[in-house]
Amino acid sequence: MADLDQSVSLEEFPIHLILEILTSGRLSAVDLACLEQTCRIFRESHGISPLEFGSFVEFAAFQLCSSDPIFGYLPSNARKELFHRCGGNWKRVLRFLQSVGQSSDMVETAAGNMQITTGRYHTLLVSDSSVYCCGSNLCGVLGQGPDTTQCVAFSRITFPSSSQVIHVSASHNHAAFVMQSGEVFTCGDNSSFCCGHGEAGCSIFRPRLVEAMKGVPCKQVATGLSFTVFLTRKGHVYTCGINIHGQLGHGDTLDRPTPKIVELLEGIGCVIQIAAGPSYTLAVTSDGTVYSFGAGSNFCLGHGEQRNELQPRAIQSFKRKGIHVVRVSAGDEHVVALDSSGLVYTWGKGYCGALGHGDEIDKTTPELLSNLKDYLAIQVCARKRKSFVLVDNGSVFGFGWMGFGSLGFADRGISDKVMKPRVLDSLKAHHISQISTGLYHTVLITRRGLIFGFGDNERAQLGHDSLRGCLEPTEIIVQETQVALVAESI
């Protein structure tokens, strides 16, 4: 019988078994980098991988990249370009893929999984599957009942379901929540059918299950001004609400009181991400194509004209140039997109420099943001006349209108405009994981799980009771999450 007290070295384990463990778990690119740095065995090749992999960890990172859903759909030339822009480092490629995957959903932080999203005058936070809100409760958008007009600090939202929340979207006056079960709850202004319950009328003051989506598990929602878009786990898109401009994508202008599948998106590929502007919709498919429909004003549809589109239409400039888009963000008057190489594109209304090209000229079709081509972007964020780009080193660039301090730059000077991307120096001490911007305020999450906000706080949308506004990023303390963390540690 073997001596149970005998110590066993890691080098004695079968190397193929170690590889299987590394690639079958939930290790991040940072985890792999730490392994490589602290353990000699992971810095060696062991003869099981081709010569181009400098270490065992590099080979494991490559294997993880190969199984990533974004990487799996990339054509060979796009894979090579991404690898080149990541400095020939597969761990950095993996970090890019994982960061992009989390950018529009939950991000992993030291304090747990979190998501931040901003509405017109309010903010919603998902922290370890619980949802917290602050700001104006106009029309019941915060889900806190008819007697609450405003939450001056982050307050927890109660759901009638025991299922945990995994995604949230906030618009002007309504909100939507996706549960771990795939069910969707909505609350807020329902005068336009946007909550999807089959009737229009009074506001919904508590989150209510969208019965029409029962049995159709969702993974993401996007809320427009008076409509809602649902993305299912199978990559299908449903829409409901006002349809004056064709923003529901059904080929007509008929309103839909309950979610209806966008049949015109069927058969063109799996949709992996959706975004909703005030009156238009964007859908990104697994092959990197962007489809747009709805209001053509401000050139937001990206087709070079301001005509409404009643049904999904592919943005041809991306296809002609072989650009594989992975994420889009729909602003009030402009759009920002991210491609598979970490490059950024903008189009729409250029007022106040919201497009980042150094001018205020409208761009009728997507145009590369050359000022950021030396960076690897992982998230893009657009709203009212301003944009943010998060890059893989955790820095944030902002550009556009500085009104109310919602860009985070205190030195406003003569102009209220930032015409080209400018890094938020006040956040350099933090690694930013996610950012969201509302009408006049912005909120972000760091890798440590800290929350910072800046801009207008007139309606307590930054979660501070005593401040009217913040010109620079100011930490937001969510008391209930702090209590929960302390309770878990006891």
Short mmCIF file of C-alpha atoms in Angstrom, two decimals:
data_model
loop_
_atom_site.label_atom_id
_atom_site.label_comp_id
_atom_site.label_asym_id
_atom_site.label_seq_id
_atom_site.Cartn_x
_atom_site.Cartn_y
_atom_site.Cartn_z
CA MET A 1 0.00 0.00 0.00
CA ALA A 2 1.28 3.46 -0.87
CA ASP A 3 2.41 5.73 1.93
CA LEU A 4 -0.47 8.20 2.41
CA ASP A 5 1.82 10.64 4.21
CA GLN A 6 4.26 10.85 1.32
CA SER A 7 4.17 14.28 -0.34
CA VAL A 8 3.56 14.41 -4.08
CA SER A 9 5.06 17.05 -6.32
CA LEU A 10 2.91 18.79 -8.92
CA GLU A 11 5.42 17.67 -11.54
CA GLU A 12 4.45 14.05 -10.83
CA PHE A 13 0.88 14.55 -12.04
CA PRO A 14 0.15 13.55 -15.66
CA ILE A 15 0.53 16.78 -17.62
CA HIS A 16 -2.48 16.02 -19.84
CA LEU A 17 -4.63 15.77 -16.70
CA ILE A 18 -3.41 19.17 -15.50
CA LEU A 19 -4.26 20.63 -18.90
CA GLU A 20 -7.76 19.20 -18.71
CA ILE A 21 -8.26 20.74 -15.26
CA LEU A 22 -7.05 24.14 -16.43
CA THR A 23 -9.28 24.22 -19.50
CA SER A 24 -12.45 22.72 -18.01
CA GLY A 25 -12.78 25.08 -15.05
CA ARG A 26 -13.75 28.76 -14.81
CA LEU A 27 -10.22 30.14 -14.75
CA SER A 28 -9.75 33.66 -16.05
CA ALA A 29 -6.82 35.02 -18.01
CA VAL A 30 -5.59 36.65 -14.79
CA ASP A 31 -5.65 33.28 -13.02
CA LEU A 32 -3.52 31.75 -15.74
CA ALA A 33 -1.07 34.63 -15.63
CA CYS A 34 -0.68 34.15 -11.87
CA LEU A 35 -0.06 30.43 -12.33
CA GLU A 36 2.58 31.11 -14.92
CA GLN A 37 4.30 33.68 -12.75
CA THR A 38 4.31 31.74 -9.48
CA CYS A 39 4.83 28.11 -10.54
CA ARG A 40 7.74 26.82 -12.63
CA ILE A 41 5.80 23.92 -14.11
CA PHE A 42 3.42 26.27 -15.91
CA ARG A 43 6.26 28.31 -17.40
CA GLU A 44 7.61 25.31 -19.29
CA SER A 45 6.40 23.66 -22.49
CA HIS A 46 6.64 20.00 -21.43
CA GLY A 47 6.79 19.01 -25.09
CA ILE A 48 3.02 18.60 -25.41
CA SER A 49 2.36 21.77 -27.37
CA PRO A 50 3.65 23.17 -30.66
CA LEU A 51 6.77 25.30 -30.50
CA GLU A 52 4.90 28.57 -30.98
CA PHE A 53 3.53 28.29 -27.43
CA GLY A 54 6.19 29.58 -25.09
CA SER A 55 4.71 27.98 -21.98
CA PHE A 56 2.23 25.40 -20.79
CA VAL A 57 -0.09 28.18 -19.61
CA GLU A 58 0.00 29.81 -23.06
CA PHE A 59 -1.18 26.53 -24.56
CA ALA A 60 -3.96 26.28 -21.96
CA ALA A 61 -5.00 29.87 -22.75
CA PHE A 62 -5.13 29.00 -26.46
CA GLN A 63 -7.33 26.00 -25.70
CA LEU A 64 -9.69 28.20 -23.68
CA CYS A 65 -9.81 30.76 -26.49
CA SER A 66 -10.71 28.03 -28.98
CA SER A 67 -13.78 27.12 -26.91
CA ASP A 68 -14.92 30.72 -26.46
CA PRO A 69 -18.22 31.49 -28.28
CA ILE A 70 -16.90 34.74 -29.79
CA PHE A 71 -13.59 33.25 -30.94
CA GLY A 72 -15.32 30.19 -32.38
CA TYR A 73 -17.17 32.28 -34.94
CA LEU A 74 -14.20 34.38 -36.03
CA PRO A 75 -12.78 33.73 -39.50
CA SER A 76 -9.08 32.85 -39.60
CA ASN A 77 -7.98 36.34 -40.67
CA ALA A 78 -9.87 37.91 -37.74
CA ARG A 79 -8.26 35.45 -35.32
CA LYS A 80 -4.81 36.33 -36.62
CA GLU A 81 -5.52 40.06 -36.35
CA LEU A 82 -6.73 39.71 -32.76
CA PHE A 83 -3.66 37.64 -31.83
CA HIS A 84 -1.42 40.27 -33.42
CA ARG A 85 -3.13 43.15 -31.59
CA CYS A 86 -2.72 41.23 -28.33
CA GLY A 87 1.03 41.16 -28.82
CA GLY A 88 1.15 37.46 -29.68
CA ASN A 89 -0.04 36.58 -26.16
CA TRP A 90 -2.88 34.07 -25.82
CA LYS A 91 -3.54 35.05 -22.21
CA ARG A 92 -4.28 38.57 -23.38
CA VAL A 93 -6.51 37.24 -26.16
CA LEU A 94 -8.40 35.24 -23.52
CA ARG A 95 -8.69 38.29 -21.27
CA PHE A 96 -10.13 40.29 -24.19
CA LEU A 97 -12.69 37.60 -25.02
CA GLN A 98 -13.78 37.15 -21.41
CA SER A 99 -14.00 40.91 -20.84
CA VAL A 100 -16.11 41.48 -23.97
CA GLY A 101 -18.36 38.60 -22.99
CA GLN A 102 -19.04 40.24 -19.64
CA SER A 103 -19.24 43.84 -20.87
CA SER A 104 -22.99 43.82 -21.50
CA ASP A 105 -23.83 41.37 -18.71
CA MET A 106 -22.48 40.49 -15.27
CA VAL A 107 -18.81 41.17 -14.55
CA GLU A 108 -16.74 39.21 -12.06
CA THR A 109 -15.30 41.37 -9.28
CA ALA A 110 -13.59 40.72 -5.96
CA ALA A 111 -16.96 41.51 -4.31
CA GLY A 112 -18.89 39.03 -6.48
CA ASN A 113 -20.71 39.21 -9.80
CA MET A 114 -22.10 42.65 -10.58
CA GLN A 115 -23.83 44.66 -13.31
CA ILE A 116 -24.52 48.40 -13.39
CA THR A 117 -27.02 50.11 -15.68
CA THR A 118 -28.34 53.66 -15.83
CA GLY A 119 -31.71 55.01 -16.89
CA ARG A 120 -32.77 58.58 -17.48
CA TYR A 121 -32.78 59.68 -13.82
CA HIS A 122 -32.05 56.42 -12.01
CA THR A 123 -29.49 53.64 -11.58
CA LEU A 124 -29.90 49.88 -11.18
CA LEU A 125 -27.27 47.58 -9.71
CA VAL A 126 -27.15 43.79 -9.71
CA SER A 127 -24.89 42.50 -6.95
CA ASP A 128 -24.68 38.75 -6.42
CA SER A 129 -28.11 38.31 -8.04
CA SER A 130 -29.89 40.90 -5.89
CA VAL A 131 -30.99 44.17 -7.48
CA TYR A 132 -30.57 47.62 -5.92
CA CYS A 133 -31.89 50.94 -7.20
CA CYS A 134 -31.59 54.67 -6.56
CA GLY A 135 -32.93 57.86 -8.12
CA SER A 136 -36.34 58.85 -9.41
CA ASN A 137 -39.18 56.32 -9.19
CA LEU A 138 -41.26 58.08 -11.85
CA CYS A 139 -43.99 55.72 -13.11
CA GLY A 140 -42.70 52.97 -10.81
CA VAL A 141 -39.48 52.40 -12.76
CA LEU A 142 -37.62 51.39 -9.58
CA GLY A 143 -40.17 48.75 -8.67
CA GLN A 144 -40.55 50.10 -5.13
CA GLY A 145 -44.32 50.58 -5.08
CA PRO A 146 -46.66 53.55 -5.66
CA ASP A 147 -45.77 55.35 -2.44
CA THR A 148 -42.07 55.80 -3.25
CA THR A 149 -41.19 58.79 -5.41
CA GLN A 150 -37.42 58.66 -5.00
CA CYS A 151 -34.70 56.48 -3.47
CA VAL A 152 -31.88 58.67 -2.15
CA ALA A 153 -29.67 55.65 -1.46
CA PHE A 154 -29.47 52.24 -3.12
CA SER A 155 -32.46 50.17 -1.99
CA ARG A 156 -33.12 46.52 -2.68
CA ILE A 157 -35.89 45.55 -5.12
CA THR A 158 -38.14 42.67 -4.04
CA PHE A 159 -39.18 40.11 -6.65
CA PRO A 160 -42.09 37.67 -6.42
CA SER A 161 -39.84 34.97 -7.84
CA SER A 162 -37.18 33.06 -5.91
CA SER A 163 -35.02 33.01 -9.03
CA GLN A 164 -31.93 35.21 -9.07
CA VAL A 165 -31.44 38.19 -11.39
CA ILE A 166 -28.67 37.86 -14.00
CA HIS A 167 -29.31 40.85 -16.27
CA VAL A 168 -31.09 44.21 -16.11
CA SER A 169 -31.87 47.02 -18.55
CA ALA A 170 -33.04 50.55 -17.73
CA SER A 171 -34.63 53.09 -20.02
CA HIS A 172 -36.40 56.40 -19.48
CA ASN A 173 -39.42 55.19 -17.51
CA HIS A 174 -39.43 51.39 -17.53
CA ALA A 175 -37.06 48.57 -16.60
CA ALA A 176 -36.67 44.86 -17.39
CA PHE A 177 -34.98 42.07 -15.43
CA VAL A 178 -33.82 38.63 -16.61
CA MET A 179 -33.80 35.88 -14.01
CA GLN A 180 -31.50 32.87 -13.82
CA SER A 181 -34.50 30.78 -14.85
CA GLY A 182 -34.77 32.78 -18.08
CA GLU A 183 -37.97 34.50 -16.97
CA VAL A 184 -38.33 38.25 -17.52
CA PHE A 185 -39.92 40.78 -15.14
CA THR A 186 -40.77 44.37 -16.04
CA CYS A 187 -42.00 47.46 -14.22
CA GLY A 188 -42.58 51.17 -14.85
CA ASP A 189 -44.58 53.14 -17.39
CA ASN A 190 -46.80 50.77 -19.38
CA SER A 191 -48.79 53.34 -21.38
CA SER A 192 -47.09 52.14 -24.58
CA PHE A 193 -47.33 48.34 -24.04
CA CYS A 194 -43.56 48.34 -23.46
CA CYS A 195 -43.79 46.16 -20.35
CA GLY A 196 -45.26 43.35 -22.45
CA HIS A 197 -48.25 42.41 -20.30
CA GLY A 198 -50.89 42.72 -22.99
CA GLU A 199 -52.57 45.89 -21.85
CA ALA A 200 -51.66 49.55 -21.77
CA GLY A 201 -52.62 51.88 -19.00
CA CYS A 202 -51.48 52.50 -15.48
CA SER A 203 -47.90 52.15 -14.36
CA ILE A 204 -46.58 48.88 -12.94
CA PHE A 205 -45.08 49.68 -9.55
CA ARG A 206 -43.67 46.24 -8.72
CA PRO A 207 -41.74 43.87 -11.02
CA ARG A 208 -44.24 41.65 -12.83
CA LEU A 209 -43.57 38.48 -14.77
CA VAL A 210 -43.98 38.76 -18.56
CA GLU A 211 -46.36 35.83 -18.99
CA ALA A 212 -46.07 35.81 -22.78
CA MET A 213 -42.38 34.78 -22.50
CA LYS A 214 -43.02 31.81 -20.23
CA GLY A 215 -41.23 28.78 -21.63
CA VAL A 216 -38.96 30.99 -23.75
CA PRO A 217 -35.82 31.46 -21.60
CA CYS A 218 -34.08 34.79 -22.15
CA LYS A 219 -30.52 35.91 -21.48
CA GLN A 220 -30.68 39.63 -22.25
CA VAL A 221 -33.17 42.52 -22.51
CA ALA A 222 -32.84 46.01 -24.00
CA THR A 223 -35.28 48.79 -23.15
CA GLY A 224 -35.96 51.62 -25.59
CA LEU A 225 -38.01 54.75 -25.02
CA SER A 226 -41.40 53.02 -25.40
CA PHE A 227 -40.53 49.46 -26.37
CA THR A 228 -38.59 46.41 -25.15
CA VAL A 229 -36.38 43.90 -26.94
CA PHE A 230 -35.85 40.36 -25.61
CA LEU A 231 -32.95 38.06 -26.59
CA THR A 232 -33.48 34.36 -25.90
CA ARG A 233 -30.85 31.79 -25.02
CA LYS A 234 -31.31 30.30 -28.47
CA GLY A 235 -30.45 33.61 -30.14
CA HIS A 236 -33.99 34.62 -31.13
CA VAL A 237 -35.32 38.17 -30.75
CA TYR A 238 -38.76 39.24 -29.49
CA THR A 239 -40.12 42.79 -29.27
CA CYS A 240 -43.13 44.62 -27.85
CA GLY A 241 -44.37 48.18 -27.39
CA ILE A 242 -44.77 51.21 -29.63
CA ASN A 243 -43.82 50.63 -33.27
CA ILE A 244 -44.30 54.03 -34.94
CA HIS A 245 -40.88 53.94 -36.63
CA GLY A 246 -40.65 50.17 -37.18
CA GLN A 247 -38.40 49.70 -34.15
CA LEU A 248 -40.02 46.33 -33.42
CA GLY A 249 -38.69 44.92 -36.69
CA HIS A 250 -41.84 43.19 -37.95
CA GLY A 251 -42.03 44.96 -41.32
CA ASP A 252 -44.91 47.21 -40.27
CA THR A 253 -45.79 50.01 -37.84
CA LEU A 254 -48.32 48.11 -35.71
CA ASP A 255 -47.87 48.27 -31.94
CA ARG A 256 -47.41 44.94 -30.13
CA PRO A 257 -48.93 44.61 -26.62
CA THR A 258 -47.01 41.38 -25.92
CA PRO A 259 -43.61 40.15 -27.13
CA LYS A 260 -43.62 38.82 -30.69
CA ILE A 261 -40.70 37.03 -32.34
CA VAL A 262 -38.90 39.02 -35.05
CA GLU A 263 -39.35 36.46 -37.80
CA LEU A 264 -37.25 38.49 -40.24
CA LEU A 265 -34.17 37.75 -38.08
CA GLU A 266 -34.78 34.02 -38.23
CA GLY A 267 -32.48 32.01 -40.45
CA ILE A 268 -29.75 34.67 -40.70
CA GLY A 269 -27.72 33.37 -37.77
CA CYS A 270 -27.78 33.39 -33.99
CA VAL A 271 -28.17 36.85 -32.42
CA ILE A 272 -25.60 37.31 -29.62
CA GLN A 273 -26.33 40.87 -28.47
CA ILE A 274 -29.07 43.49 -28.71
CA ALA A 275 -29.20 47.24 -28.06
CA ALA A 276 -32.09 49.70 -28.07
CA GLY A 277 -31.95 53.41 -28.77
CA PRO A 278 -34.91 55.72 -28.18
CA SER A 279 -36.72 54.51 -31.33
CA TYR A 280 -34.39 52.07 -33.05
CA THR A 281 -32.91 48.62 -32.46
CA LEU A 282 -29.56 46.98 -33.17
CA ALA A 283 -28.87 43.24 -33.26
CA VAL A 284 -25.43 41.61 -33.57
CA THR A 285 -25.24 38.08 -34.96
CA SER A 286 -22.60 35.44 -34.30
CA ASP A 287 -21.01 36.02 -37.71
CA GLY A 288 -20.30 39.65 -36.79
CA THR A 289 -23.09 41.26 -38.80
CA VAL A 290 -25.01 44.23 -37.34
CA TYR A 291 -28.70 44.56 -38.22
CA SER A 292 -30.56 47.79 -37.54
CA PHE A 293 -34.21 48.82 -37.77
CA GLY A 294 -36.51 51.59 -36.63
CA ALA A 295 -36.05 55.37 -36.76
CA GLY A 296 -33.45 56.49 -39.28
CA SER A 297 -33.04 59.97 -37.82
CA ASN A 298 -29.48 61.14 -37.06
CA PHE A 299 -28.14 58.31 -39.28
CA CYS A 300 -28.20 55.94 -36.29
CA LEU A 301 -29.09 52.95 -38.48
CA GLY A 302 -25.73 53.22 -40.24
CA HIS A 303 -27.01 52.89 -43.81
CA GLY A 304 -25.98 56.35 -45.02
CA GLU A 305 -29.51 57.74 -45.05
CA GLN A 306 -32.18 58.88 -42.59
CA ARG A 307 -34.97 56.63 -43.81
CA ASN A 308 -36.88 54.48 -41.32
CA GLU A 309 -36.37 50.74 -41.63
CA LEU A 310 -39.39 48.60 -40.77
CA GLN A 311 -37.43 45.37 -40.82
CA PRO A 312 -33.86 44.31 -39.96
CA ARG A 313 -31.27 45.49 -42.48
CA ALA A 314 -27.58 44.58 -42.37
CA ILE A 315 -25.08 47.46 -42.15
CA GLN A 316 -23.22 46.87 -45.40
CA SER A 317 -20.11 48.97 -44.69
CA PHE A 318 -19.04 46.45 -42.04
CA LYS A 319 -19.65 43.52 -44.36
CA ARG A 320 -17.79 45.10 -47.29
CA LYS A 321 -14.71 45.72 -45.16
CA GLY A 322 -14.82 42.31 -43.51
CA ILE A 323 -15.27 43.82 -40.05
CA HIS A 324 -16.56 41.37 -37.45
CA VAL A 325 -18.56 43.32 -34.84
CA VAL A 326 -19.00 41.81 -31.39
CA ARG A 327 -20.79 44.54 -29.41
CA VAL A 328 -22.80 47.73 -30.05
CA SER A 329 -24.15 50.51 -27.83
CA ALA A 330 -27.15 52.57 -28.94
CA GLY A 331 -27.10 56.21 -27.86
CA ASP A 332 -29.84 58.80 -28.14
CA GLU A 333 -28.41 60.22 -31.36
CA HIS A 334 -25.35 58.09 -32.19
CA VAL A 335 -23.94 54.57 -32.02
CA VAL A 336 -20.63 53.08 -30.89
CA ALA A 337 -19.48 49.60 -31.98
CA LEU A 338 -16.64 47.26 -31.01
CA ASP A 339 -15.08 44.76 -33.40
CA SER A 340 -13.30 41.45 -32.80
CA SER A 341 -9.89 43.15 -32.81
CA GLY A 342 -10.76 45.65 -30.08
CA LEU A 343 -11.21 48.53 -32.53
CA VAL A 344 -14.01 51.10 -32.09
CA TYR A 345 -16.39 52.59 -34.69
CA THR A 346 -18.88 55.43 -34.33
CA TRP A 347 -21.66 56.91 -36.44
CA GLY A 348 -24.67 59.19 -36.14
CA LYS A 349 -24.90 62.79 -34.92
CA GLY A 350 -21.53 64.34 -34.16
CA TYR A 351 -22.80 67.16 -31.94
CA CYS A 352 -20.39 68.08 -29.10
CA GLY A 353 -17.83 65.56 -30.34
CA ALA A 354 -19.89 62.54 -29.32
CA LEU A 355 -18.32 60.50 -32.16
CA GLY A 356 -14.77 61.23 -31.01
CA HIS A 357 -13.29 62.23 -34.38
CA GLY A 358 -12.24 65.73 -33.32
CA ASP A 359 -15.15 67.47 -35.01
CA GLU A 360 -18.93 67.76 -34.85
CA ILE A 361 -19.60 66.34 -38.30
CA ASP A 362 -22.32 63.70 -38.59
CA LYS A 363 -21.14 60.29 -39.80
CA THR A 364 -23.71 58.58 -41.98
CA THR A 365 -22.01 55.18 -41.85
CA PRO A 366 -19.62 53.55 -39.33
CA GLU A 367 -16.18 55.16 -39.17
CA LEU A 368 -13.10 53.82 -37.38
CA LEU A 369 -12.14 55.82 -34.30
CA SER A 370 -8.48 56.12 -35.21
CA ASN A 371 -7.57 57.93 -31.98
CA LEU A 372 -8.02 54.64 -30.09
CA LYS A 373 -6.49 52.21 -32.59
CA ASP A 374 -3.44 51.69 -30.35
CA TYR A 375 -5.66 50.41 -27.54
CA LEU A 376 -7.58 47.17 -27.12
CA ALA A 377 -11.17 48.20 -26.33
CA ILE A 378 -13.41 45.76 -24.43
CA GLN A 379 -16.60 47.81 -23.86
CA VAL A 380 -18.33 50.72 -25.60
CA CYS A 381 -21.04 52.89 -24.07
CA ALA A 382 -23.16 55.63 -25.68
CA ARG A 383 -26.02 57.77 -24.45
CA LYS A 384 -26.98 61.45 -24.69
CA ARG A 385 -24.25 63.26 -26.72
CA LYS A 386 -21.44 61.40 -24.98
CA SER A 387 -19.50 58.16 -25.27
CA PHE A 388 -17.18 56.00 -23.18
CA VAL A 389 -14.71 53.33 -24.21
CA LEU A 390 -13.24 50.89 -21.70
CA VAL A 391 -9.88 49.34 -22.68
CA ASP A 392 -8.30 46.11 -21.49
CA ASN A 393 -5.87 47.73 -19.04
CA GLY A 394 -8.86 49.04 -17.06
CA SER A 395 -8.67 52.64 -18.27
CA VAL A 396 -11.73 54.60 -19.42
CA PHE A 397 -11.83 57.13 -22.26
CA GLY A 398 -14.64 59.66 -22.48
CA PHE A 399 -15.67 62.13 -25.17
CA GLY A 400 -18.63 64.32 -26.07
CA TRP A 401 -20.72 66.70 -23.98
CA MET A 402 -19.46 67.56 -20.49
CA GLY A 403 -22.77 68.90 -19.20
CA PHE A 404 -23.46 68.29 -15.48
CA GLY A 405 -20.05 66.64 -15.18
CA SER A 406 -21.30 63.38 -16.69
CA LEU A 407 -17.98 62.81 -18.51
CA GLY A 408 -16.05 62.88 -15.25
CA PHE A 409 -13.66 65.71 -16.13
CA ALA A 410 -13.58 68.53 -13.58
CA ASP A 411 -11.60 70.99 -15.75
CA ARG A 412 -14.46 72.11 -17.98
CA GLY A 413 -12.67 75.34 -19.01
CA ILE A 414 -14.16 77.41 -21.81
CA SER A 415 -15.73 74.53 -23.72
CA ASP A 416 -18.23 71.92 -22.56
CA LYS A 417 -17.03 69.57 -25.29
CA VAL A 418 -14.37 66.86 -25.41
CA MET A 419 -13.86 66.34 -29.13
CA LYS A 420 -11.47 63.36 -28.99
CA PRO A 421 -11.17 60.41 -26.59
CA ARG A 422 -9.57 61.49 -23.32
CA VAL A 423 -8.60 59.17 -20.48
CA LEU A 424 -10.22 59.72 -17.08
CA ASP A 425 -7.06 60.35 -15.09
CA SER A 426 -8.96 60.49 -11.81
CA LEU A 427 -9.67 56.75 -12.17
CA LYS A 428 -6.10 55.66 -12.96
CA ALA A 429 -5.73 54.07 -9.53
CA HIS A 430 -8.58 51.69 -10.31
CA HIS A 431 -9.08 48.92 -12.86
CA ILE A 432 -12.54 49.56 -14.33
CA SER A 433 -14.63 46.51 -15.25
CA GLN A 434 -17.90 48.06 -16.48
CA ILE A 435 -19.42 51.47 -17.18
CA SER A 436 -22.92 52.78 -17.89
CA THR A 437 -24.11 56.30 -18.61
CA GLY A 438 -27.57 57.84 -18.33
CA LEU A 439 -28.95 61.16 -19.45
CA TYR A 440 -26.72 63.32 -17.24
CA HIS A 441 -24.93 60.84 -14.95
CA THR A 442 -22.46 57.99 -15.22
CA VAL A 443 -21.73 55.02 -12.94
CA LEU A 444 -18.99 52.37 -13.11
CA ILE A 445 -17.69 49.27 -11.33
CA THR A 446 -14.05 48.45 -10.55
CA ARG A 447 -12.40 45.03 -10.53
CA ARG A 448 -12.43 45.19 -6.71
CA GLY A 449 -16.21 45.69 -6.73
CA LEU A 450 -16.14 49.38 -5.85
CA ILE A 451 -18.79 51.65 -7.40
CA PHE A 452 -18.08 55.20 -8.57
CA GLY A 453 -20.48 57.78 -10.00
CA PHE A 454 -20.29 61.27 -11.45
CA GLY A 455 -22.55 63.83 -13.06
CA ASP A 456 -26.03 65.01 -12.09
CA ASN A 457 -27.44 63.87 -8.75
CA GLU A 458 -30.52 66.12 -8.61
CA ARG A 459 -32.77 63.07 -8.27
CA ALA A 460 -30.28 61.02 -6.20
CA GLN A 461 -29.43 58.87 -9.23
CA LEU A 462 -25.87 58.59 -7.90
CA GLY A 463 -27.04 57.23 -4.57
CA HIS A 464 -25.89 60.24 -2.55
CA ASP A 465 -28.41 62.13 -0.42
CA SER A 466 -26.34 65.25 0.22
CA LEU A 467 -24.81 66.01 -3.20
CA ARG A 468 -26.41 67.90 -6.09
CA GLY A 469 -23.80 66.62 -8.51
CA CYS A 470 -20.27 65.26 -8.85
CA LEU A 471 -17.80 66.67 -11.37
CA GLU A 472 -15.34 63.87 -10.67
CA PRO A 473 -15.83 60.15 -9.88
CA THR A 474 -17.06 59.75 -6.30
CA GLU A 475 -17.39 56.40 -4.55
CA ILE A 476 -20.92 55.14 -3.91
CA ILE A 477 -21.52 52.97 -0.86
CA VAL A 478 -24.34 50.45 -1.13
CA GLN A 479 -25.14 49.79 2.52
CA GLU A 480 -27.20 46.64 2.00
CA THR A 481 -24.44 44.92 0.03
CA GLN A 482 -21.92 45.88 2.72
CA VAL A 483 -24.16 44.32 5.39
CA ALA A 484 -24.52 41.18 3.30
CA LEU A 485 -20.74 40.87 2.87
CA VAL A 486 -20.18 41.25 6.62
CA ALA A 487 -22.87 38.66 7.39
CA GLU A 488 -21.24 36.16 5.04
CA SER A 489 -17.86 36.62 6.70
CA ILE A 490 -19.17 35.93 10.21
#
